[in-house]
Amino acid sequence: MSFVTDILSAVCVLGFSIFLIVYGIKLAQSGASNNMAGINVPYAFMYSALPVTGVLNIFAVLGHWVMGRKEKK
Amino acid sequence: MSTATIATILLLGVFLVLVFLRVPVVYAIGVASLLDFFYLGINPMQMALKFVSNLNSYTLLAVPFFILMGELMSAGGITDTLIAFSKELVGWMHGGAAMVNVVASFFFGGISGSSSCRLCLSGPHRDQDDGRAGL
């Protein structure tokens, strides 16, 4: 049962991470043409936080799985 | 049932089911909201936009900076000194370990100006600090 809930948890995190990556890239692309007021930097840099978060989430899930397997061994 | 009612039931139902299945709360909220967005036909880009706009706050910068300050205080030895001082003050009393904790929190609160941020400052190092102080 614990194994099933762990997999479900990982699937939820991965699904949400993929959402963050896909829509984060779309948002960054849409914000590339507009600049932030005052600092004159494109909004794309601010919005790129979303895909980066998604990728880091995936790394965290993978790391969790690898560490869990190592501990079991 | 109206669409809004079904959307609310879907949101709460999915969230509760995921939480009971031990999915981390933050992802349970995210997945439940995302499903609701798809059900209501709202562009999920709105969710991504809200995600960034809510995080784009100067006030929230306090959180990582408090954690950084805690790391610096622990690495620099201020934490050890404060706990040693608190131990000298009240460590000899009955239930000294708890009283040292309270007095050290009192000083941390005075230094940082916020009583609750003390958890960020020294919470993670509590066991190590107590161990080094001999408590």
mmCIF file with all atom_site columns, C-alpha atoms in Angstrom:
data_model
loop_
_atom_site.group_PDB
_atom_site.id
_atom_site.type_symbol
_atom_site.label_atom_id
_atom_site.label_alt_id
_atom_site.label_comp_id
_atom_site.label_asym_id
_atom_site.label_entity_id
_atom_site.label_seq_id
_atom_site.pdbx_PDB_ins_code
_atom_site.Cartn_x
_atom_site.Cartn_y
_atom_site.Cartn_z
_atom_site.occupancy
_atom_site.B_iso_or_equiv
_atom_site.pdbx_formal_charge
_atom_site.auth_seq_id
_atom_site.auth_comp_id
_atom_site.auth_asym_id
_atom_site.auth_atom_id
_atom_site.pdbx_PDB_model_num
ATOM 1   C CA . MET A 1 1   ? 0.000   0.000  0.000   1.00 0.00 ? 1   MET A CA 1
ATOM 2   C CA . SER A 1 2   ? 2.831   2.340  0.899   1.00 0.00 ? 2   SER A CA 1
ATOM 3   C CA . PHE A 1 3   ? 4.484   1.593  -2.446  1.00 0.00 ? 3   PHE A CA 1
ATOM 4   C CA . VAL A 1 4   ? 1.281   2.506  -4.315  1.00 0.00 ? 4   VAL A CA 1
ATOM 5   C CA . THR A 1 5   ? 0.852   5.812  -2.473  1.00 0.00 ? 5   THR A CA 1
ATOM 6   C CA . ASP A 1 6   ? 4.519   6.633  -3.070  1.00 0.00 ? 6   ASP A CA 1
ATOM 7   C CA . ILE A 1 7   ? 4.051   6.064  -6.799  1.00 0.00 ? 7   ILE A CA 1
ATOM 8   C CA . LEU A 1 8   ? 0.854   8.143  -6.813  1.00 0.00 ? 8   LEU A CA 1
ATOM 9   C CA . SER A 1 9   ? 2.639   10.929 -4.973  1.00 0.00 ? 9   SER A CA 1
ATOM 10  C CA . ALA A 1 10  ? 5.511   10.844 -7.481  1.00 0.00 ? 10  ALA A CA 1
ATOM 11  C CA . VAL A 1 11  ? 3.056   10.834 -10.407 1.00 0.00 ? 11  VAL A CA 1
ATOM 12  C CA . CYS A 1 12  ? 1.262   13.897 -8.976  1.00 0.00 ? 12  CYS A CA 1
ATOM 13  C CA . VAL A 1 13  ? 4.534   15.757 -8.509  1.00 0.00 ? 13  VAL A CA 1
ATOM 14  C CA . LEU A 1 14  ? 5.714   14.802 -11.999 1.00 0.00 ? 14  LEU A CA 1
ATOM 15  C CA . GLY A 1 15  ? 2.379   15.811 -13.545 1.00 0.00 ? 15  GLY A CA 1
ATOM 16  C CA . PHE A 1 16  ? 2.418   19.170 -11.816 1.00 0.00 ? 16  PHE A CA 1
ATOM 17  C CA . SER A 1 17  ? 6.091   19.657 -12.768 1.00 0.00 ? 17  SER A CA 1
ATOM 18  C CA . ILE A 1 18  ? 5.298   18.968 -16.422 1.00 0.00 ? 18  ILE A CA 1
ATOM 19  C CA . PHE A 1 19  ? 2.475   21.518 -16.212 1.00 0.00 ? 19  PHE A CA 1
ATOM 20  C CA . LEU A 1 20  ? 4.920   24.050 -14.756 1.00 0.00 ? 20  LEU A CA 1
ATOM 21  C CA . ILE A 1 21  ? 7.482   23.372 -17.491 1.00 0.00 ? 21  ILE A CA 1
ATOM 22  C CA . VAL A 1 22  ? 5.035   23.474 -20.420 1.00 0.00 ? 22  VAL A CA 1
ATOM 23  C CA . TYR A 1 23  ? 3.001   26.501 -19.356 1.00 0.00 ? 23  TYR A CA 1
ATOM 24  C CA . GLY A 1 24  ? 6.040   28.241 -17.855 1.00 0.00 ? 24  GLY A CA 1
ATOM 25  C CA . ILE A 1 25  ? 7.805   28.098 -21.226 1.00 0.00 ? 25  ILE A CA 1
ATOM 26  C CA . LYS A 1 26  ? 4.658   29.387 -22.966 1.00 0.00 ? 26  LYS A CA 1
ATOM 27  C CA . LEU A 1 27  ? 4.381   32.223 -20.431 1.00 0.00 ? 27  LEU A CA 1
ATOM 28  C CA . ALA A 1 28  ? 8.063   33.089 -20.786 1.00 0.00 ? 28  ALA A CA 1
ATOM 29  C CA . GLN A 1 29  ? 7.696   33.167 -24.564 1.00 0.00 ? 29  GLN A CA 1
ATOM 30  C CA . SER A 1 30  ? 4.686   35.439 -24.313 1.00 0.00 ? 30  SER A CA 1
ATOM 31  C CA . GLY A 1 31  ? 6.517   37.768 -21.917 1.00 0.00 ? 31  GLY A CA 1
ATOM 32  C CA . ALA A 1 32  ? 9.689   38.003 -23.995 1.00 0.00 ? 32  ALA A CA 1
ATOM 33  C CA . SER A 1 33  ? 8.535   41.077 -25.868 1.00 0.00 ? 33  SER A CA 1
ATOM 34  C CA . ASN A 1 34  ? 7.552   43.099 -22.771 1.00 0.00 ? 34  ASN A CA 1
ATOM 35  C CA . ASN A 1 35  ? 10.089  44.666 -20.441 1.00 0.00 ? 35  ASN A CA 1
ATOM 36  C CA . MET A 1 36  ? 9.730   45.203 -16.701 1.00 0.00 ? 36  MET A CA 1
ATOM 37  C CA . ALA A 1 37  ? 9.266   48.841 -15.739 1.00 0.00 ? 37  ALA A CA 1
ATOM 38  C CA . GLY A 1 38  ? 12.337  50.504 -14.258 1.00 0.00 ? 38  GLY A CA 1
ATOM 39  C CA . ILE A 1 39  ? 14.909  47.780 -14.815 1.00 0.00 ? 39  ILE A CA 1
ATOM 40  C CA . ASN A 1 40  ? 14.216  47.232 -18.525 1.00 0.00 ? 40  ASN A CA 1
ATOM 41  C CA . VAL A 1 41  ? 14.590  43.457 -18.317 1.00 0.00 ? 41  VAL A CA 1
ATOM 42  C CA . PRO A 1 42  ? 12.161  41.206 -20.250 1.00 0.00 ? 42  PRO A CA 1
ATOM 43  C CA . TYR A 1 43  ? 9.410   39.521 -18.232 1.00 0.00 ? 43  TYR A CA 1
ATOM 44  C CA . ALA A 1 44  ? 10.638  36.260 -19.736 1.00 0.00 ? 44  ALA A CA 1
ATOM 45  C CA . PHE A 1 45  ? 13.380  36.134 -17.092 1.00 0.00 ? 45  PHE A CA 1
ATOM 46  C CA . MET A 1 46  ? 10.846  36.409 -14.276 1.00 0.00 ? 46  MET A CA 1
ATOM 47  C CA . TYR A 1 47  ? 8.529   33.826 -15.836 1.00 0.00 ? 47  TYR A CA 1
ATOM 48  C CA . SER A 1 48  ? 11.421  31.420 -16.454 1.00 0.00 ? 48  SER A CA 1
ATOM 49  C CA . ALA A 1 49  ? 11.213  30.663 -12.714 1.00 0.00 ? 49  ALA A CA 1
ATOM 50  C CA . LEU A 1 50  ? 8.297   28.327 -13.526 1.00 0.00 ? 50  LEU A CA 1
ATOM 51  C CA . PRO A 1 51  ? 10.053  25.870 -15.890 1.00 0.00 ? 51  PRO A CA 1
ATOM 52  C CA . VAL A 1 52  ? 13.138  25.959 -13.655 1.00 0.00 ? 52  VAL A CA 1
ATOM 53  C CA . THR A 1 53  ? 10.929  25.036 -10.677 1.00 0.00 ? 53  THR A CA 1
ATOM 54  C CA . GLY A 1 54  ? 9.424   22.182 -12.691 1.00 0.00 ? 54  GLY A CA 1
ATOM 55  C CA . VAL A 1 55  ? 12.818  20.774 -13.636 1.00 0.00 ? 55  VAL A CA 1
ATOM 56  C CA . LEU A 1 56  ? 14.085  21.051 -10.045 1.00 0.00 ? 56  LEU A CA 1
ATOM 57  C CA . ASN A 1 57  ? 10.923  19.302 -8.805  1.00 0.00 ? 57  ASN A CA 1
ATOM 58  C CA . ILE A 1 58  ? 11.607  16.409 -11.182 1.00 0.00 ? 58  ILE A CA 1
ATOM 59  C CA . PHE A 1 59  ? 15.201  16.215 -9.934  1.00 0.00 ? 59  PHE A CA 1
ATOM 60  C CA . ALA A 1 60  ? 13.906  16.206 -6.345  1.00 0.00 ? 60  ALA A CA 1
ATOM 61  C CA . VAL A 1 61  ? 11.529  13.310 -7.082  1.00 0.00 ? 61  VAL A CA 1
ATOM 62  C CA . LEU A 1 62  ? 14.269  11.337 -8.828  1.00 0.00 ? 62  LEU A CA 1
ATOM 63  C CA . GLY A 1 63  ? 16.688  12.046 -5.970  1.00 0.00 ? 63  GLY A CA 1
ATOM 64  C CA . HIS A 1 64  ? 14.077  10.934 -3.451  1.00 0.00 ? 64  HIS A CA 1
ATOM 65  C CA . TRP A 1 65  ? 13.602  7.652  -5.316  1.00 0.00 ? 65  TRP A CA 1
ATOM 66  C CA . VAL A 1 66  ? 17.319  7.000  -5.700  1.00 0.00 ? 66  VAL A CA 1
ATOM 67  C CA . MET A 1 67  ? 18.003  7.750  -2.023  1.00 0.00 ? 67  MET A CA 1
ATOM 68  C CA . GLY A 1 68  ? 15.054  5.571  -0.990  1.00 0.00 ? 68  GLY A CA 1
ATOM 69  C CA . ARG A 1 69  ? 16.399  2.638  -3.017  1.00 0.00 ? 69  ARG A CA 1
ATOM 70  C CA . LYS A 1 70  ? 19.907  3.085  -1.600  1.00 0.00 ? 70  LYS A CA 1
ATOM 71  C CA . GLU A 1 71  ? 18.519  3.097  1.959   1.00 0.00 ? 71  GLU A CA 1
ATOM 72  C CA . LYS A 1 72  ? 16.553  -0.116 1.270   1.00 0.00 ? 72  LYS A CA 1
ATOM 73  C CA . LYS A 1 73  ? 19.709  -1.840 -0.007  1.00 0.00 ? 73  LYS A CA 1
ATOM 74  C CA . MET B 2 1   ? -26.307 20.818 -9.890  1.00 0.00 ? 1   MET B CA 1
ATOM 75  C CA . SER B 2 2   ? -24.715 23.920 -11.276 1.00 0.00 ? 2   SER B CA 1
ATOM 76  C CA . THR B 2 3   ? -21.254 23.942 -12.816 1.00 0.00 ? 3   THR B CA 1
ATOM 77  C CA . ALA B 2 4   ? -19.884 25.965 -9.909  1.00 0.00 ? 4   ALA B CA 1
ATOM 78  C CA . THR B 2 5   ? -21.136 23.400 -7.382  1.00 0.00 ? 5   THR B CA 1
ATOM 79  C CA . ILE B 2 6   ? -19.621 20.496 -9.303  1.00 0.00 ? 6   ILE B CA 1
ATOM 80  C CA . ALA B 2 7   ? -16.350 22.428 -9.651  1.00 0.00 ? 7   ALA B CA 1
ATOM 81  C CA . THR B 2 8   ? -16.259 23.053 -5.890  1.00 0.00 ? 8   THR B CA 1
ATOM 82  C CA . ILE B 2 9   ? -16.987 19.391 -5.106  1.00 0.00 ? 9   ILE B CA 1
ATOM 83  C CA . LEU B 2 10  ? -14.315 18.319 -7.609  1.00 0.00 ? 10  LEU B CA 1
ATOM 84  C CA . LEU B 2 11  ? -11.780 20.719 -6.090  1.00 0.00 ? 11  LEU B CA 1
ATOM 85  C CA . LEU B 2 12  ? -12.382 19.657 -2.474  1.00 0.00 ? 12  LEU B CA 1
ATOM 86  C CA . GLY B 2 13  ? -12.848 15.969 -3.337  1.00 0.00 ? 13  GLY B CA 1
ATOM 87  C CA . VAL B 2 14  ? -9.646  15.625 -5.351  1.00 0.00 ? 14  VAL B CA 1
ATOM 88  C CA . PHE B 2 15  ? -7.707  17.592 -2.741  1.00 0.00 ? 15  PHE B CA 1
ATOM 89  C CA . LEU B 2 16  ? -8.939  15.452 0.175   1.00 0.00 ? 16  LEU B CA 1
ATOM 90  C CA . VAL B 2 17  ? -8.405  12.171 -1.705  1.00 0.00 ? 17  VAL B CA 1
ATOM 91  C CA . LEU B 2 18  ? -4.848  13.141 -2.631  1.00 0.00 ? 18  LEU B CA 1
ATOM 92  C CA . VAL B 2 19  ? -4.040  14.273 0.912   1.00 0.00 ? 19  VAL B CA 1
ATOM 93  C CA . PHE B 2 20  ? -5.380  10.978 2.318   1.00 0.00 ? 20  PHE B CA 1
ATOM 94  C CA . LEU B 2 21  ? -3.193  9.144  -0.207  1.00 0.00 ? 21  LEU B CA 1
ATOM 95  C CA . ARG B 2 22  ? -0.161  10.933 1.288   1.00 0.00 ? 22  ARG B CA 1
ATOM 96  C CA . VAL B 2 23  ? 0.496   13.253 -1.639  1.00 0.00 ? 23  VAL B CA 1
ATOM 97  C CA . PRO B 2 24  ? 2.298   16.379 -0.338  1.00 0.00 ? 24  PRO B CA 1
ATOM 98  C CA . VAL B 2 25  ? -0.264  19.113 0.394   1.00 0.00 ? 25  VAL B CA 1
ATOM 99  C CA . VAL B 2 26  ? 1.273   21.635 -1.987  1.00 0.00 ? 26  VAL B CA 1
ATOM 100 C CA . TYR B 2 27  ? 0.977   19.249 -4.941  1.00 0.00 ? 27  TYR B CA 1
ATOM 101 C CA . ALA B 2 28  ? -2.505  18.129 -3.848  1.00 0.00 ? 28  ALA B CA 1
ATOM 102 C CA . ILE B 2 29  ? -3.635  21.771 -3.989  1.00 0.00 ? 29  ILE B CA 1
ATOM 103 C CA . GLY B 2 30  ? -1.919  22.231 -7.361  1.00 0.00 ? 30  GLY B CA 1
ATOM 104 C CA . VAL B 2 31  ? -3.340  19.108 -8.998  1.00 0.00 ? 31  VAL B CA 1
ATOM 105 C CA . ALA B 2 32  ? -6.866  19.745 -7.639  1.00 0.00 ? 32  ALA B CA 1
ATOM 106 C CA . SER B 2 33  ? -6.786  23.347 -8.886  1.00 0.00 ? 33  SER B CA 1
ATOM 107 C CA . LEU B 2 34  ? -5.418  22.270 -12.254 1.00 0.00 ? 34  LEU B CA 1
ATOM 108 C CA . LEU B 2 35  ? -8.213  19.721 -12.728 1.00 0.00 ? 35  LEU B CA 1
ATOM 109 C CA . ASP B 2 36  ? -10.735 22.414 -11.808 1.00 0.00 ? 36  ASP B CA 1
ATOM 110 C CA . PHE B 2 37  ? -9.213  24.756 -14.385 1.00 0.00 ? 37  PHE B CA 1
ATOM 111 C CA . PHE B 2 38  ? -9.585  22.107 -17.068 1.00 0.00 ? 38  PHE B CA 1
ATOM 112 C CA . TYR B 2 39  ? -13.161 21.293 -15.952 1.00 0.00 ? 39  TYR B CA 1
ATOM 113 C CA . LEU B 2 40  ? -14.204 24.946 -16.059 1.00 0.00 ? 40  LEU B CA 1
ATOM 114 C CA . GLY B 2 41  ? -12.465 25.502 -19.389 1.00 0.00 ? 41  GLY B CA 1
ATOM 115 C CA . ILE B 2 42  ? -10.171 28.235 -18.044 1.00 0.00 ? 42  ILE B CA 1
ATOM 116 C CA . ASN B 2 43  ? -6.806  28.604 -19.746 1.00 0.00 ? 43  ASN B CA 1
ATOM 117 C CA . PRO B 2 44  ? -4.211  26.976 -17.373 1.00 0.00 ? 44  PRO B CA 1
ATOM 118 C CA . MET B 2 45  ? -1.849  29.796 -18.335 1.00 0.00 ? 45  MET B CA 1
ATOM 119 C CA . GLN B 2 46  ? -3.850  31.910 -15.863 1.00 0.00 ? 46  GLN B CA 1
ATOM 120 C CA . MET B 2 47  ? -2.774  29.556 -13.085 1.00 0.00 ? 47  MET B CA 1
ATOM 121 C CA . ALA B 2 48  ? 0.876   29.823 -14.115 1.00 0.00 ? 48  ALA B CA 1
ATOM 122 C CA . LEU B 2 49  ? 0.558   33.616 -14.233 1.00 0.00 ? 49  LEU B CA 1
ATOM 123 C CA . LYS B 2 50  ? -1.037  33.716 -10.758 1.00 0.00 ? 50  LYS B CA 1
ATOM 124 C CA . PHE B 2 51  ? 1.730   31.417 -9.513  1.00 0.00 ? 51  PHE B CA 1
ATOM 125 C CA . VAL B 2 52  ? 4.421   33.922 -10.489 1.00 0.00 ? 52  VAL B CA 1
ATOM 126 C CA . SER B 2 53  ? 2.523   37.071 -9.550  1.00 0.00 ? 53  SER B CA 1
ATOM 127 C CA . ASN B 2 54  ? 1.886   35.752 -6.020  1.00 0.00 ? 54  ASN B CA 1
ATOM 128 C CA . LEU B 2 55  ? 5.546   34.848 -5.570  1.00 0.00 ? 55  LEU B CA 1
ATOM 129 C CA . ASN B 2 56  ? 6.687   38.197 -6.952  1.00 0.00 ? 56  ASN B CA 1
ATOM 130 C CA . SER B 2 57  ? 6.551   39.849 -3.521  1.00 0.00 ? 57  SER B CA 1
ATOM 131 C CA . TYR B 2 58  ? 9.277   41.666 -1.636  1.00 0.00 ? 58  TYR B CA 1
ATOM 132 C CA . THR B 2 59  ? 7.757   40.558 1.683   1.00 0.00 ? 59  THR B CA 1
ATOM 133 C CA . LEU B 2 60  ? 8.411   36.898 0.873   1.00 0.00 ? 60  LEU B CA 1
ATOM 134 C CA . LEU B 2 61  ? 12.127  37.675 0.528   1.00 0.00 ? 61  LEU B CA 1
ATOM 135 C CA . ALA B 2 62  ? 12.191  37.662 4.335   1.00 0.00 ? 62  ALA B CA 1
ATOM 136 C CA . VAL B 2 63  ? 11.889  33.862 4.380   1.00 0.00 ? 63  VAL B CA 1
ATOM 137 C CA . PRO B 2 64  ? 15.121  32.902 2.544   1.00 0.00 ? 64  PRO B CA 1
ATOM 138 C CA . PHE B 2 65  ? 16.975  35.786 4.202   1.00 0.00 ? 65  PHE B CA 1
ATOM 139 C CA . PHE B 2 66  ? 15.947  34.633 7.694   1.00 0.00 ? 66  PHE B CA 1
ATOM 140 C CA . ILE B 2 67  ? 17.127  31.122 6.858   1.00 0.00 ? 67  ILE B CA 1
ATOM 141 C CA . LEU B 2 68  ? 20.422  32.543 5.525   1.00 0.00 ? 68  LEU B CA 1
ATOM 142 C CA . MET B 2 69  ? 20.799  34.607 8.714   1.00 0.00 ? 69  MET B CA 1
ATOM 143 C CA . GLY B 2 70  ? 20.230  31.487 10.798  1.00 0.00 ? 70  GLY B CA 1
ATOM 144 C CA . GLU B 2 71  ? 22.929  29.618 8.874   1.00 0.00 ? 71  GLU B CA 1
ATOM 145 C CA . LEU B 2 72  ? 25.350  32.533 9.287   1.00 0.00 ? 72  LEU B CA 1
ATOM 146 C CA . MET B 2 73  ? 24.607  32.801 13.010  1.00 0.00 ? 73  MET B CA 1
ATOM 147 C CA . SER B 2 74  ? 25.147  29.092 13.489  1.00 0.00 ? 74  SER B CA 1
ATOM 148 C CA . ALA B 2 75  ? 28.338  29.045 11.416  1.00 0.00 ? 75  ALA B CA 1
ATOM 149 C CA . GLY B 2 76  ? 29.655  32.166 13.152  1.00 0.00 ? 76  GLY B CA 1
ATOM 150 C CA . GLY B 2 77  ? 29.045  30.821 16.644  1.00 0.00 ? 77  GLY B CA 1
ATOM 151 C CA . ILE B 2 78  ? 26.491  33.384 17.871  1.00 0.00 ? 78  ILE B CA 1
ATOM 152 C CA . THR B 2 79  ? 23.994  30.591 18.460  1.00 0.00 ? 79  THR B CA 1
ATOM 153 C CA . ASP B 2 80  ? 26.437  28.644 20.622  1.00 0.00 ? 80  ASP B CA 1
ATOM 154 C CA . THR B 2 81  ? 27.307  31.763 22.616  1.00 0.00 ? 81  THR B CA 1
ATOM 155 C CA . LEU B 2 82  ? 23.655  32.643 23.234  1.00 0.00 ? 82  LEU B CA 1
ATOM 156 C CA . ILE B 2 83  ? 22.842  29.109 24.348  1.00 0.00 ? 83  ILE B CA 1
ATOM 157 C CA . ALA B 2 84  ? 25.914  29.018 26.604  1.00 0.00 ? 84  ALA B CA 1
ATOM 158 C CA . PHE B 2 85  ? 24.870  32.354 28.131  1.00 0.00 ? 85  PHE B CA 1
ATOM 159 C CA . SER B 2 86  ? 21.293  31.124 28.624  1.00 0.00 ? 86  SER B CA 1
ATOM 160 C CA . LYS B 2 87  ? 22.673  27.963 30.212  1.00 0.00 ? 87  LYS B CA 1
ATOM 161 C CA . GLU B 2 88  ? 24.680  30.024 32.673  1.00 0.00 ? 88  GLU B CA 1
ATOM 162 C CA . LEU B 2 89  ? 21.596  32.059 33.545  1.00 0.00 ? 89  LEU B CA 1
ATOM 163 C CA . VAL B 2 90  ? 18.961  29.367 34.038  1.00 0.00 ? 90  VAL B CA 1
ATOM 164 C CA . GLY B 2 91  ? 20.604  26.032 33.204  1.00 0.00 ? 91  GLY B CA 1
ATOM 165 C CA . TRP B 2 92  ? 21.166  25.217 36.854  1.00 0.00 ? 92  TRP B CA 1
ATOM 166 C CA . MET B 2 93  ? 17.433  25.311 37.675  1.00 0.00 ? 93  MET B CA 1
ATOM 167 C CA . HIS B 2 94  ? 15.115  22.318 37.730  1.00 0.00 ? 94  HIS B CA 1
ATOM 168 C CA . GLY B 2 95  ? 13.980  21.737 34.097  1.00 0.00 ? 95  GLY B CA 1
ATOM 169 C CA . GLY B 2 96  ? 16.964  23.748 32.923  1.00 0.00 ? 96  GLY B CA 1
ATOM 170 C CA . ALA B 2 97  ? 16.982  22.455 29.324  1.00 0.00 ? 97  ALA B CA 1
ATOM 171 C CA . ALA B 2 98  ? 13.508  23.828 28.606  1.00 0.00 ? 98  ALA B CA 1
ATOM 172 C CA . MET B 2 99  ? 14.298  27.097 30.385  1.00 0.00 ? 99  MET B CA 1
ATOM 173 C CA . VAL B 2 100 ? 17.518  27.519 28.398  1.00 0.00 ? 100 VAL B CA 1
ATOM 174 C CA . ASN B 2 101 ? 15.440  27.076 25.249  1.00 0.00 ? 101 ASN B CA 1
ATOM 175 C CA . VAL B 2 102 ? 12.990  29.774 26.352  1.00 0.00 ? 102 VAL B CA 1
ATOM 176 C CA . VAL B 2 103 ? 15.720  32.240 27.340  1.00 0.00 ? 103 VAL B CA 1
ATOM 177 C CA . ALA B 2 104 ? 17.667  31.632 24.104  1.00 0.00 ? 104 ALA B CA 1
ATOM 178 C CA . SER B 2 105 ? 14.414  32.235 22.161  1.00 0.00 ? 105 SER B CA 1
ATOM 179 C CA . PHE B 2 106 ? 13.927  35.451 24.124  1.00 0.00 ? 106 PHE B CA 1
ATOM 180 C CA . PHE B 2 107 ? 17.342  36.714 23.007  1.00 0.00 ? 107 PHE B CA 1
ATOM 181 C CA . PHE B 2 108 ? 16.816  35.572 19.417  1.00 0.00 ? 108 PHE B CA 1
ATOM 182 C CA . GLY B 2 109 ? 13.481  37.401 19.371  1.00 0.00 ? 109 GLY B CA 1
ATOM 183 C CA . GLY B 2 110 ? 15.190  40.540 20.664  1.00 0.00 ? 110 GLY B CA 1
ATOM 184 C CA . ILE B 2 111 ? 17.945  40.356 18.036  1.00 0.00 ? 111 ILE B CA 1
ATOM 185 C CA . SER B 2 112 ? 15.724  39.665 15.035  1.00 0.00 ? 112 SER B CA 1
ATOM 186 C CA . GLY B 2 113 ? 12.659  41.673 16.102  1.00 0.00 ? 113 GLY B CA 1
ATOM 187 C CA . SER B 2 114 ? 10.366  38.744 15.419  1.00 0.00 ? 114 SER B CA 1
ATOM 188 C CA . SER B 2 115 ? 9.593   35.995 17.880  1.00 0.00 ? 115 SER B CA 1
ATOM 189 C CA . SER B 2 116 ? 8.318   33.497 15.325  1.00 0.00 ? 116 SER B CA 1
ATOM 190 C CA . CYS B 2 117 ? 11.292  33.862 12.962  1.00 0.00 ? 117 CYS B CA 1
ATOM 191 C CA . ARG B 2 118 ? 13.415  32.286 15.636  1.00 0.00 ? 118 ARG B CA 1
ATOM 192 C CA . LEU B 2 119 ? 12.220  28.946 14.280  1.00 0.00 ? 119 LEU B CA 1
ATOM 193 C CA . CYS B 2 120 ? 13.901  29.738 10.970  1.00 0.00 ? 120 CYS B CA 1
ATOM 194 C CA . LEU B 2 121 ? 17.009  30.989 12.715  1.00 0.00 ? 121 LEU B CA 1
ATOM 195 C CA . SER B 2 122 ? 17.841  28.196 15.048  1.00 0.00 ? 122 SER B CA 1
ATOM 196 C CA . GLY B 2 123 ? 15.122  25.585 14.725  1.00 0.00 ? 123 GLY B CA 1
ATOM 197 C CA . PRO B 2 124 ? 17.050  23.256 12.405  1.00 0.00 ? 124 PRO B CA 1
ATOM 198 C CA . HIS B 2 125 ? 20.162  23.488 14.582  1.00 0.00 ? 125 HIS B CA 1
ATOM 199 C CA . ARG B 2 126 ? 18.372  23.062 17.885  1.00 0.00 ? 126 ARG B CA 1
ATOM 200 C CA . ASP B 2 127 ? 19.477  19.482 18.478  1.00 0.00 ? 127 ASP B CA 1
ATOM 201 C CA . GLN B 2 128 ? 23.086  20.131 17.496  1.00 0.00 ? 128 GLN B CA 1
ATOM 202 C CA . ASP B 2 129 ? 23.253  23.264 19.645  1.00 0.00 ? 129 ASP B CA 1
ATOM 203 C CA . ASP B 2 130 ? 21.684  21.518 22.622  1.00 0.00 ? 130 ASP B CA 1
ATOM 204 C CA . GLY B 2 131 ? 24.099  18.640 22.174  1.00 0.00 ? 131 GLY B CA 1
ATOM 205 C CA . ARG B 2 132 ? 27.110  20.928 22.081  1.00 0.00 ? 132 ARG B CA 1
ATOM 206 C CA . ALA B 2 133 ? 25.844  22.811 25.126  1.00 0.00 ? 133 ALA B CA 1
ATOM 207 C CA . GLY B 2 134 ? 25.566  19.538 27.012  1.00 0.00 ? 134 GLY B CA 1
ATOM 208 C CA . LEU B 2 135 ? 21.783  19.664 27.446  1.00 0.00 ? 135 LEU B CA 1
#
